[in-house]
């Protein structure tokens, strides 16, 4: 594989319905801290919580003894090295340790870069990312149910969490602008 190889990734937000999936293409030699930023932008998260990228039994993120003891520094690891060292085509991304948003990342294929295309690149999107700090997948599911049922005990609370135009089936492309966070050379 050459240094300019592109990895096509399928990122699925676990434990939510409707399904939230993103397809992105990233340089295969992208640092993991930059992969985190690409995922944040593609999913529509706000990059306001800690994260971990896992391969096998090894995790990378922002080393913080109070929250993430044992994590390796994501600034010092590249996607190509992690996948070759661990020998896997699957990664796991955990965002917001309090809410516990788990994502499965599948490396779908490796390809040559297309001339004139700037990477990372969002290539596919389905479903809208849940609002931040909503309480994780189970709270999100409950609040979606409450939103649909005016008699539900938490119906009024939904106004705090969901914008009037919030549709869990529709991707908010304004939030999924991948280049706003990530520059492959940084």
Short mmCIF file of N, CA, C and O in Angstrom, two decimals, residues 44-184:
data_model
loop_
_atom_site.label_atom_id
_atom_site.label_comp_id
_atom_site.label_asym_id
_atom_site.label_seq_id
_atom_site.Cartn_x
_atom_site.Cartn_y
_atom_site.Cartn_z
N UNK A 44 -22.12 14.35 12.84
CA UNK A 44 -22.84 15.53 13.30
C UNK A 44 -22.69 15.77 14.79
O UNK A 44 -23.41 16.58 15.36
N UNK A 45 -21.74 15.08 15.43
CA UNK A 45 -21.46 15.34 16.84
C UNK A 45 -20.76 16.69 16.96
O UNK A 45 -20.30 17.25 15.97
N UNK A 46 -20.64 17.21 18.17
CA UNK A 46 -20.08 18.54 18.38
C UNK A 46 -18.65 18.54 18.94
O UNK A 46 -18.13 19.58 19.27
N UNK A 47 -18.05 17.38 19.07
CA UNK A 47 -16.68 17.26 19.57
C UNK A 47 -16.52 17.89 20.95
O UNK A 47 -15.57 18.59 21.23
N UNK A 48 -17.49 17.62 21.82
CA UNK A 48 -17.46 18.23 23.15
C UNK A 48 -17.26 17.20 24.27
O UNK A 48 -17.45 17.54 25.44
N UNK A 49 -16.87 15.97 23.91
CA UNK A 49 -16.65 14.92 24.91
C UNK A 49 -15.41 14.10 24.54
O UNK A 49 -14.94 14.16 23.40
N UNK A 50 -14.94 13.33 25.50
CA UNK A 50 -13.82 12.44 25.24
C UNK A 50 -14.25 11.29 24.33
O UNK A 50 -15.44 11.02 24.17
N UNK A 51 -13.25 10.62 23.76
CA UNK A 51 -13.52 9.53 22.83
C UNK A 51 -12.46 8.45 22.98
O UNK A 51 -11.40 8.66 23.59
N UNK A 52 -12.75 7.31 22.39
CA UNK A 52 -11.78 6.23 22.30
C UNK A 52 -11.99 5.51 20.98
O UNK A 52 -13.12 5.25 20.57
N UNK A 53 -10.89 5.19 20.32
CA UNK A 53 -10.91 4.34 19.13
C UNK A 53 -10.25 3.04 19.54
O UNK A 53 -9.12 3.05 20.05
N UNK A 54 -10.95 1.91 19.34
CA UNK A 54 -10.46 0.60 19.79
C UNK A 54 -10.23 -0.32 18.61
O UNK A 54 -11.02 -0.36 17.67
N UNK A 55 -9.15 -1.08 18.72
CA UNK A 55 -8.86 -2.17 17.80
C UNK A 55 -8.40 -3.32 18.69
O UNK A 55 -7.40 -3.19 19.40
N UNK A 56 -9.16 -4.40 18.69
CA UNK A 56 -8.83 -5.49 19.61
C UNK A 56 -8.94 -5.00 21.04
O UNK A 56 -9.91 -4.35 21.42
N UNK A 57 -7.91 -5.27 21.83
CA UNK A 57 -7.94 -4.84 23.23
C UNK A 57 -7.11 -3.58 23.49
O UNK A 57 -6.74 -3.29 24.61
N UNK A 58 -6.83 -2.82 22.43
CA UNK A 58 -6.03 -1.59 22.54
C UNK A 58 -6.91 -0.40 22.20
O UNK A 58 -7.70 -0.45 21.26
N UNK A 59 -6.77 0.67 22.99
CA UNK A 59 -7.56 1.87 22.76
C UNK A 59 -6.68 3.10 22.62
O UNK A 59 -5.64 3.22 23.27
N UNK A 60 -7.13 4.03 21.79
CA UNK A 60 -6.44 5.30 21.57
C UNK A 60 -7.42 6.43 21.80
O UNK A 60 -8.61 6.30 21.53
N UNK A 61 -6.94 7.53 22.30
CA UNK A 61 -7.77 8.70 22.53
C UNK A 61 -6.90 9.80 23.09
O UNK A 61 -5.73 9.93 22.77
N UNK A 62 -7.50 10.60 23.96
CA UNK A 62 -6.79 11.66 24.66
C UNK A 62 -6.45 11.11 26.04
O UNK A 62 -7.36 10.93 26.85
N UNK A 63 -5.18 10.81 26.29
CA UNK A 63 -4.84 10.27 27.61
C UNK A 63 -5.26 11.23 28.71
O UNK A 63 -4.89 12.39 28.71
N UNK A 64 -6.08 10.73 29.63
CA UNK A 64 -6.60 11.51 30.74
C UNK A 64 -6.78 10.55 31.91
O UNK A 64 -7.72 9.76 31.90
N UNK A 65 -5.89 10.60 32.90
CA UNK A 65 -5.96 9.63 33.99
C UNK A 65 -7.30 9.60 34.72
O UNK A 65 -7.69 8.57 35.25
N UNK A 66 -8.04 10.70 34.70
CA UNK A 66 -9.33 10.72 35.39
C UNK A 66 -10.43 9.98 34.66
O UNK A 66 -11.36 9.50 35.27
N UNK A 67 -10.33 9.88 33.32
CA UNK A 67 -11.41 9.27 32.54
C UNK A 67 -10.97 8.10 31.70
O UNK A 67 -11.74 7.19 31.43
N UNK A 68 -9.78 8.13 31.22
CA UNK A 68 -9.40 7.17 30.20
C UNK A 68 -8.05 6.53 30.48
O UNK A 68 -7.17 6.52 29.64
N UNK A 69 -7.90 6.02 31.65
CA UNK A 69 -6.65 5.39 32.06
C UNK A 69 -6.28 4.27 31.10
O UNK A 69 -7.11 3.43 30.76
N UNK A 70 -5.05 4.27 30.65
CA UNK A 70 -4.57 3.19 29.78
C UNK A 70 -4.70 3.46 28.30
O UNK A 70 -4.25 2.65 27.49
N UNK A 71 -5.31 4.56 27.91
CA UNK A 71 -5.42 4.87 26.49
C UNK A 71 -4.07 5.30 25.93
O UNK A 71 -3.32 6.02 26.58
N UNK A 72 -3.82 4.88 24.72
CA UNK A 72 -2.65 5.37 23.99
C UNK A 72 -3.04 6.70 23.34
O UNK A 72 -4.20 6.96 23.06
N UNK A 73 -2.03 7.50 23.06
CA UNK A 73 -2.25 8.83 22.48
C UNK A 73 -2.63 8.71 21.01
O UNK A 73 -1.83 8.23 20.19
N UNK A 74 -3.83 9.15 20.66
CA UNK A 74 -4.33 9.07 19.28
C UNK A 74 -3.52 9.94 18.33
O UNK A 74 -3.52 9.70 17.12
N UNK A 75 -2.82 10.93 18.87
CA UNK A 75 -1.98 11.79 18.00
C UNK A 75 -0.74 11.07 17.51
O UNK A 75 -0.07 11.53 16.59
N UNK A 76 -0.45 9.93 18.13
CA UNK A 76 0.79 9.21 17.80
C UNK A 76 0.53 7.89 17.07
O UNK A 76 1.43 7.06 16.96
N UNK A 77 -0.67 7.71 16.56
CA UNK A 77 -1.01 6.47 15.85
C UNK A 77 -1.72 6.81 14.55
O UNK A 77 -2.52 7.73 14.50
N UNK A 78 -1.40 6.04 13.53
CA UNK A 78 -2.05 6.22 12.22
C UNK A 78 -2.94 5.01 11.92
O UNK A 78 -2.65 3.90 12.35
N UNK A 79 -3.98 5.24 11.17
CA UNK A 79 -4.92 4.18 10.82
C UNK A 79 -4.21 2.99 10.19
O UNK A 79 -4.44 1.84 10.58
N UNK A 80 -3.33 3.21 9.26
CA UNK A 80 -2.63 2.13 8.58
C UNK A 80 -1.85 1.27 9.56
O UNK A 80 -1.87 0.04 9.49
N UNK A 81 -1.16 1.90 10.50
CA UNK A 81 -0.35 1.16 11.47
C UNK A 81 -1.22 0.34 12.41
O UNK A 81 -0.92 -0.81 12.72
N UNK A 82 -2.32 0.93 12.88
CA UNK A 82 -3.21 0.23 13.80
C UNK A 82 -3.78 -1.02 13.14
O UNK A 82 -3.78 -2.11 13.71
N UNK A 83 -4.29 -0.86 11.92
CA UNK A 83 -4.90 -1.99 11.24
C UNK A 83 -3.88 -3.08 10.91
O UNK A 83 -4.18 -4.27 11.03
N UNK A 84 -2.68 -2.69 10.53
CA UNK A 84 -1.65 -3.69 10.24
C UNK A 84 -1.15 -4.35 11.52
O UNK A 84 -0.95 -5.56 11.55
N UNK A 85 -0.96 -3.58 12.59
CA UNK A 85 -0.47 -4.14 13.85
C UNK A 85 -1.48 -5.09 14.48
O UNK A 85 -1.12 -6.15 14.98
N UNK A 86 -2.73 -4.72 14.50
CA UNK A 86 -3.76 -5.52 15.15
C UNK A 86 -4.29 -6.61 14.21
O UNK A 86 -4.76 -7.64 14.66
N UNK A 87 -4.18 -6.38 12.91
CA UNK A 87 -4.65 -7.37 11.95
C UNK A 87 -6.16 -7.48 11.91
O UNK A 87 -6.72 -8.57 11.94
N UNK A 88 -6.85 -6.34 11.83
CA UNK A 88 -8.31 -6.32 11.82
C UNK A 88 -8.82 -5.39 10.73
O UNK A 88 -8.06 -4.55 10.24
N UNK A 89 -10.07 -5.55 10.37
CA UNK A 89 -10.73 -4.62 9.46
C UNK A 89 -11.90 -3.95 10.14
O UNK A 89 -12.76 -3.36 9.50
N UNK A 90 -11.93 -4.05 11.48
CA UNK A 90 -13.00 -3.45 12.27
C UNK A 90 -12.38 -2.62 13.38
O UNK A 90 -11.39 -3.03 14.00
N UNK A 91 -12.98 -1.48 13.62
CA UNK A 91 -12.61 -0.63 14.74
C UNK A 91 -13.89 -0.29 15.49
O UNK A 91 -15.00 -0.39 14.95
N UNK A 92 -13.73 0.17 16.70
CA UNK A 92 -14.86 0.65 17.49
C UNK A 92 -14.52 2.03 17.97
O UNK A 92 -13.40 2.31 18.39
N UNK A 93 -15.51 2.90 17.92
CA UNK A 93 -15.36 4.29 18.32
C UNK A 93 -16.38 4.56 19.40
O UNK A 93 -17.58 4.34 19.19
N UNK A 94 -15.91 4.99 20.55
CA UNK A 94 -16.80 5.33 21.66
C UNK A 94 -16.70 6.84 21.86
O UNK A 94 -15.60 7.38 22.03
N UNK A 95 -17.84 7.50 21.86
CA UNK A 95 -17.88 8.94 22.04
C UNK A 95 -18.76 9.27 23.23
O UNK A 95 -19.85 8.73 23.39
N UNK A 96 -18.29 10.16 24.07
CA UNK A 96 -19.00 10.62 25.27
C UNK A 96 -19.15 9.46 26.24
O UNK A 96 -20.15 8.74 26.23
N UNK A 97 -18.15 9.29 27.09
CA UNK A 97 -18.13 8.16 28.02
C UNK A 97 -19.33 8.17 28.97
O UNK A 97 -19.74 7.13 29.46
N UNK A 98 -19.93 9.33 29.21
CA UNK A 98 -21.11 9.39 30.06
C UNK A 98 -22.35 8.86 29.37
O UNK A 98 -23.11 8.08 29.93
N UNK A 99 -22.58 9.28 28.13
CA UNK A 99 -23.74 8.82 27.38
C UNK A 99 -23.49 7.48 26.69
O UNK A 99 -24.42 6.72 26.46
N UNK A 100 -22.24 7.22 26.33
CA UNK A 100 -21.89 5.92 25.75
C UNK A 100 -22.38 5.69 24.34
O UNK A 100 -23.08 4.73 24.06
N UNK A 101 -22.02 6.58 23.42
CA UNK A 101 -22.37 6.40 22.02
C UNK A 101 -21.31 5.50 21.37
O UNK A 101 -20.19 5.92 21.13
N UNK A 102 -21.68 4.26 21.09
CA UNK A 102 -20.77 3.29 20.49
C UNK A 102 -21.00 3.25 18.98
O UNK A 102 -22.15 3.23 18.51
N UNK A 103 -19.91 3.21 18.25
CA UNK A 103 -19.94 3.15 16.79
C UNK A 103 -19.10 1.96 16.33
O UNK A 103 -18.02 1.72 16.88
N UNK A 104 -19.55 1.28 15.31
CA UNK A 104 -18.77 0.23 14.68
C UNK A 104 -18.23 0.79 13.37
O UNK A 104 -18.99 1.36 12.58
N UNK A 105 -16.93 0.62 13.17
CA UNK A 105 -16.28 1.11 11.95
C UNK A 105 -15.77 -0.09 11.18
O UNK A 105 -14.93 -0.85 11.68
N UNK A 106 -16.26 -0.23 9.97
CA UNK A 106 -15.82 -1.32 9.11
C UNK A 106 -15.01 -0.72 7.96
O UNK A 106 -15.47 0.22 7.31
N UNK A 107 -13.81 -1.26 7.75
CA UNK A 107 -13.01 -0.84 6.62
C UNK A 107 -13.54 -1.62 5.42
O UNK A 107 -13.35 -2.84 5.33
N UNK A 108 -14.23 -0.94 4.52
CA UNK A 108 -14.87 -1.63 3.41
C UNK A 108 -13.92 -1.95 2.28
O UNK A 108 -14.01 -3.00 1.66
N UNK A 109 -13.02 -1.01 1.99
CA UNK A 109 -12.04 -1.28 0.93
C UNK A 109 -10.96 -0.22 0.94
O UNK A 109 -11.12 0.86 1.52
N UNK A 110 -9.88 -0.54 0.28
CA UNK A 110 -8.79 0.39 0.07
C UNK A 110 -8.75 0.70 -1.42
O UNK A 110 -8.97 -0.18 -2.25
N UNK A 111 -8.48 1.95 -1.74
CA UNK A 111 -8.52 2.37 -3.13
C UNK A 111 -7.49 3.46 -3.38
O UNK A 111 -6.91 4.01 -2.43
N UNK A 112 -7.29 3.78 -4.62
CA UNK A 112 -6.41 4.89 -4.98
C UNK A 112 -7.21 6.19 -4.86
O UNK A 112 -8.42 6.20 -5.07
N UNK A 113 -6.52 7.28 -4.54
CA UNK A 113 -7.23 8.56 -4.47
C UNK A 113 -7.70 8.99 -5.86
O UNK A 113 -7.07 8.67 -6.87
N UNK A 114 -8.82 9.71 -5.89
CA UNK A 114 -9.31 10.25 -7.16
C UNK A 114 -8.68 11.63 -7.35
O UNK A 114 -8.64 12.43 -6.41
N UNK A 115 -8.21 11.93 -8.53
CA UNK A 115 -7.59 13.23 -8.80
C UNK A 115 -8.56 14.37 -8.49
O UNK A 115 -9.74 14.31 -8.81
N UNK A 116 -8.03 15.40 -7.83
CA UNK A 116 -8.80 16.59 -7.54
C UNK A 116 -9.75 16.48 -6.35
O UNK A 116 -10.45 17.43 -6.04
N UNK A 117 -9.80 15.32 -5.67
CA UNK A 117 -10.69 15.14 -4.53
C UNK A 117 -9.93 15.40 -3.24
O UNK A 117 -8.82 14.89 -3.05
N UNK A 118 -10.51 16.20 -2.36
CA UNK A 118 -9.91 16.49 -1.06
C UNK A 118 -10.47 15.49 -0.04
O UNK A 118 -11.67 15.30 0.04
N UNK A 119 -9.59 14.85 0.70
CA UNK A 119 -9.97 13.88 1.73
C UNK A 119 -9.64 14.44 3.09
O UNK A 119 -8.71 15.22 3.21
N UNK A 120 -10.39 14.03 4.11
CA UNK A 120 -11.50 13.11 4.21
C UNK A 120 -12.73 13.61 3.45
O UNK A 120 -12.94 14.81 3.29
N UNK A 121 -13.58 12.64 3.05
CA UNK A 121 -14.73 12.94 2.23
C UNK A 121 -15.93 12.14 2.71
O UNK A 121 -15.82 10.92 2.89
N UNK A 122 -17.04 12.81 2.93
CA UNK A 122 -18.29 12.14 3.25
C UNK A 122 -18.88 11.64 1.94
O UNK A 122 -19.11 12.43 1.02
N UNK A 123 -19.14 10.33 1.83
CA UNK A 123 -19.64 9.78 0.58
C UNK A 123 -21.06 9.24 0.69
O UNK A 123 -21.72 9.03 -0.32
N UNK A 124 -21.52 8.98 1.91
CA UNK A 124 -22.85 8.41 2.09
C UNK A 124 -23.32 8.72 3.50
O UNK A 124 -22.52 8.76 4.43
N UNK A 125 -24.63 8.94 3.64
CA UNK A 125 -25.18 9.23 4.96
C UNK A 125 -26.63 8.79 5.03
O UNK A 125 -27.39 8.99 4.09
N UNK A 126 -26.99 8.17 6.15
CA UNK A 126 -28.37 7.77 6.41
C UNK A 126 -28.67 8.01 7.88
O UNK A 126 -27.86 7.69 8.75
N UNK A 127 -29.82 8.57 8.18
CA UNK A 127 -30.24 8.82 9.55
C UNK A 127 -29.59 10.05 10.14
O UNK A 127 -28.50 10.44 9.76
N UNK A 128 -30.29 10.64 11.09
CA UNK A 128 -29.79 11.85 11.74
C UNK A 128 -29.16 11.49 13.08
O UNK A 128 -29.71 10.69 13.84
N UNK A 129 -28.06 12.10 13.36
CA UNK A 129 -27.37 11.89 14.63
C UNK A 129 -28.23 12.42 15.78
O UNK A 129 -28.84 13.48 15.66
N UNK A 130 -28.32 11.69 16.88
CA UNK A 130 -29.08 12.19 18.03
C UNK A 130 -28.47 13.47 18.60
O UNK A 130 -27.29 13.74 18.40
N UNK A 131 -29.25 14.24 19.33
CA UNK A 131 -28.71 15.43 19.98
C UNK A 131 -27.67 15.05 21.05
O UNK A 131 -27.74 13.98 21.65
N UNK A 132 -26.73 15.93 21.27
CA UNK A 132 -25.71 15.72 22.31
C UNK A 132 -26.36 15.71 23.69
O UNK A 132 -27.39 16.35 23.91
N UNK A 133 -25.75 15.00 24.60
CA UNK A 133 -26.10 14.98 26.02
C UNK A 133 -27.53 14.54 26.31
O UNK A 133 -28.11 14.90 27.33
N UNK A 134 -28.09 13.74 25.45
CA UNK A 134 -29.47 13.29 25.60
C UNK A 134 -29.58 12.08 26.53
O UNK A 134 -30.66 11.70 26.93
N UNK A 135 -28.45 11.49 26.89
CA UNK A 135 -28.48 10.37 27.82
C UNK A 135 -28.13 9.03 27.21
O UNK A 135 -28.30 8.00 27.85
N UNK A 136 -27.66 9.02 25.99
CA UNK A 136 -27.25 7.77 25.35
C UNK A 136 -28.37 7.13 24.54
O UNK A 136 -29.48 7.66 24.44
N UNK A 137 -28.07 5.97 23.95
CA UNK A 137 -29.02 5.32 23.03
C UNK A 137 -30.38 5.02 23.64
O UNK A 137 -31.41 5.23 23.01
N UNK A 138 -30.41 4.55 24.86
CA UNK A 138 -31.68 4.15 25.46
C UNK A 138 -32.55 5.35 25.78
O UNK A 138 -33.76 5.33 25.56
N UNK A 139 -31.96 6.42 26.26
CA UNK A 139 -32.71 7.64 26.51
C UNK A 139 -33.21 8.23 25.19
O UNK A 139 -34.34 8.72 25.11
N UNK A 140 -32.39 8.17 24.16
CA UNK A 140 -32.78 8.68 22.85
C UNK A 140 -34.02 7.95 22.33
O UNK A 140 -34.98 8.58 21.88
N UNK A 141 -34.01 6.64 22.42
CA UNK A 141 -35.16 5.84 21.97
C UNK A 141 -36.41 6.23 22.76
O UNK A 141 -37.48 6.43 22.19
N UNK A 142 -36.26 6.36 24.07
CA UNK A 142 -37.41 6.73 24.90
C UNK A 142 -37.94 8.13 24.54
O UNK A 142 -39.15 8.34 24.45
N UNK A 143 -37.03 9.07 24.32
CA UNK A 143 -37.46 10.42 23.98
C UNK A 143 -38.11 10.49 22.60
O UNK A 143 -39.04 11.28 22.39
N UNK A 144 -37.65 9.67 21.67
CA UNK A 144 -38.33 9.61 20.36
C UNK A 144 -39.76 9.11 20.53
O UNK A 144 -40.69 9.63 19.91
N UNK A 145 -39.92 8.09 21.38
CA UNK A 145 -41.27 7.57 21.66
C UNK A 145 -42.13 8.64 22.33
O UNK A 145 -43.30 8.84 21.98
N UNK A 146 -41.55 9.34 23.29
CA UNK A 146 -42.29 10.39 24.01
C UNK A 146 -42.68 11.53 23.07
O UNK A 146 -43.77 12.11 23.20
N UNK A 147 -41.82 11.83 22.15
CA UNK A 147 -42.10 12.91 21.20
C UNK A 147 -43.30 12.60 20.33
O UNK A 147 -44.09 13.48 19.99
N UNK A 148 -43.46 11.34 19.98
CA UNK A 148 -44.59 10.93 19.13
C UNK A 148 -45.90 10.81 19.89
O UNK A 148 -46.96 10.79 19.30
N UNK A 149 -45.82 10.74 21.23
CA UNK A 149 -47.01 10.50 22.04
C UNK A 149 -47.26 11.67 22.99
O UNK A 149 -46.60 11.79 24.03
N UNK A 150 -48.20 12.56 22.69
CA UNK A 150 -48.46 13.72 23.55
C UNK A 150 -48.84 13.36 24.98
O UNK A 150 -48.71 14.18 25.88
N UNK A 151 -49.29 12.12 25.21
CA UNK A 151 -49.68 11.70 26.56
C UNK A 151 -48.52 11.11 27.35
O UNK A 151 -48.67 10.83 28.54
N UNK A 152 -47.38 10.94 26.71
CA UNK A 152 -46.21 10.36 27.39
C UNK A 152 -45.71 11.33 28.46
O UNK A 152 -45.73 12.55 28.26
N UNK A 153 -45.28 10.81 29.59
CA UNK A 153 -44.82 11.63 30.71
C UNK A 153 -43.63 12.52 30.39
O UNK A 153 -43.43 13.54 31.05
N UNK A 154 -42.85 12.19 29.38
CA UNK A 154 -41.69 12.99 29.03
C UNK A 154 -41.90 13.80 27.75
O UNK A 154 -40.95 14.34 27.20
N UNK A 155 -43.13 13.87 27.28
CA UNK A 155 -43.40 14.56 26.01
C UNK A 155 -42.93 16.03 26.05
O UNK A 155 -42.28 16.50 25.12
N UNK A 156 -43.25 16.74 27.11
CA UNK A 156 -42.86 18.16 27.20
C UNK A 156 -41.35 18.32 27.20
O UNK A 156 -40.82 19.30 26.64
N UNK A 157 -40.66 17.38 27.79
CA UNK A 157 -39.19 17.44 27.84
C UNK A 157 -38.57 17.38 26.45
O UNK A 157 -37.47 17.91 26.22
N UNK A 158 -39.27 16.77 25.52
CA UNK A 158 -38.74 16.63 24.15
C UNK A 158 -38.48 17.97 23.49
O UNK A 158 -37.60 18.09 22.64
N UNK A 159 -39.24 18.99 23.87
CA UNK A 159 -39.02 20.30 23.29
C UNK A 159 -37.62 20.83 23.62
O UNK A 159 -37.05 21.60 22.85
N UNK A 160 -37.08 20.43 24.77
CA UNK A 160 -35.73 20.85 25.14
C UNK A 160 -34.68 20.17 24.29
O UNK A 160 -33.63 20.74 24.03
N UNK A 161 -34.94 18.96 23.86
CA UNK A 161 -33.92 18.15 23.19
C UNK A 161 -33.97 18.22 21.68
O UNK A 161 -32.95 18.08 21.02
N UNK A 162 -35.16 18.39 21.14
CA UNK A 162 -35.30 18.30 19.69
C UNK A 162 -35.71 19.64 19.10
O UNK A 162 -36.64 20.27 19.56
N UNK A 163 -35.03 20.02 18.02
CA UNK A 163 -35.45 21.20 17.26
C UNK A 163 -36.77 20.87 16.58
O UNK A 163 -37.09 19.70 16.35
N UNK A 164 -37.55 21.89 16.26
CA UNK A 164 -38.85 21.68 15.63
C UNK A 164 -38.74 20.85 14.35
O UNK A 164 -39.62 20.06 14.03
N UNK A 165 -37.64 21.03 13.62
CA UNK A 165 -37.48 20.33 12.35
C UNK A 165 -36.72 19.00 12.50
O UNK A 165 -36.33 18.40 11.50
N UNK A 166 -36.51 18.53 13.73
CA UNK A 166 -35.75 17.30 13.92
C UNK A 166 -36.51 16.10 13.37
O UNK A 166 -37.65 15.83 13.76
N UNK A 167 -35.88 15.41 12.44
CA UNK A 167 -36.43 14.18 11.86
C UNK A 167 -35.33 13.14 11.93
O UNK A 167 -34.31 13.28 11.25
N UNK A 168 -35.49 12.07 12.74
CA UNK A 168 -34.43 11.09 12.91
C UNK A 168 -34.09 10.34 11.63
O UNK A 168 -33.02 9.73 11.54
N UNK A 169 -34.95 10.39 10.64
CA UNK A 169 -34.71 9.69 9.38
C UNK A 169 -33.91 10.52 8.38
O UNK A 169 -33.38 10.00 7.42
N UNK A 170 -33.84 11.84 8.61
CA UNK A 170 -33.22 12.74 7.64
C UNK A 170 -31.86 13.21 8.14
O UNK A 170 -31.74 13.70 9.26
N UNK A 171 -30.88 13.11 7.28
CA UNK A 171 -29.52 13.56 7.61
C UNK A 171 -29.49 15.08 7.62
O UNK A 171 -30.04 15.73 6.72
N UNK A 172 -28.85 15.64 8.62
CA UNK A 172 -28.65 17.08 8.69
C UNK A 172 -27.30 17.38 8.04
O UNK A 172 -26.27 17.35 8.70
N UNK A 173 -27.31 17.64 6.74
CA UNK A 173 -26.05 17.83 6.02
C UNK A 173 -25.31 19.09 6.45
O UNK A 173 -24.10 19.18 6.26
N UNK A 174 -26.00 20.04 7.04
CA UNK A 174 -25.30 21.23 7.55
C UNK A 174 -24.30 20.83 8.64
O UNK A 174 -23.27 21.46 8.81
N UNK A 175 -24.64 19.77 9.40
CA UNK A 175 -23.78 19.32 10.50
C UNK A 175 -22.74 18.32 10.02
O UNK A 175 -21.76 18.08 10.71
N UNK A 176 -22.97 17.70 8.88
CA UNK A 176 -22.09 16.65 8.41
C UNK A 176 -21.10 17.17 7.38
O UNK A 176 -20.87 16.56 6.35
N UNK A 177 -20.51 18.29 7.66
CA UNK A 177 -19.50 18.86 6.76
C UNK A 177 -18.13 18.43 7.25
O UNK A 177 -17.56 19.02 8.16
N UNK A 178 -17.61 17.42 6.63
CA UNK A 178 -16.43 16.74 7.13
C UNK A 178 -15.18 17.61 7.13
O UNK A 178 -14.33 17.48 7.98
N UNK A 179 -15.07 18.54 6.21
CA UNK A 179 -13.84 19.31 6.13
C UNK A 179 -13.75 20.42 7.17
O UNK A 179 -12.74 21.04 7.32
N UNK A 180 -14.83 20.66 7.91
CA UNK A 180 -14.78 21.76 8.88
C UNK A 180 -13.82 21.46 10.02
O UNK A 180 -13.33 22.35 10.67
N UNK A 181 -13.56 20.18 10.32
CA UNK A 181 -12.67 19.81 11.41
C UNK A 181 -11.32 19.29 10.94
O UNK A 181 -10.35 19.37 11.66
N UNK A 182 -11.26 18.72 9.77
CA UNK A 182 -10.14 17.86 9.45
C UNK A 182 -9.35 18.37 8.25
O UNK A 182 -9.92 18.71 7.23
N UNK A 183 -8.06 18.40 8.42
CA UNK A 183 -7.16 18.63 7.32
C UNK A 183 -6.16 17.49 7.34
O UNK A 183 -5.48 17.28 8.33
N UNK A 184 -6.05 16.72 6.24
CA UNK A 184 -5.17 15.55 6.25
C UNK A 184 -3.73 15.88 6.57
O UNK A 184 -3.00 15.05 7.09
#
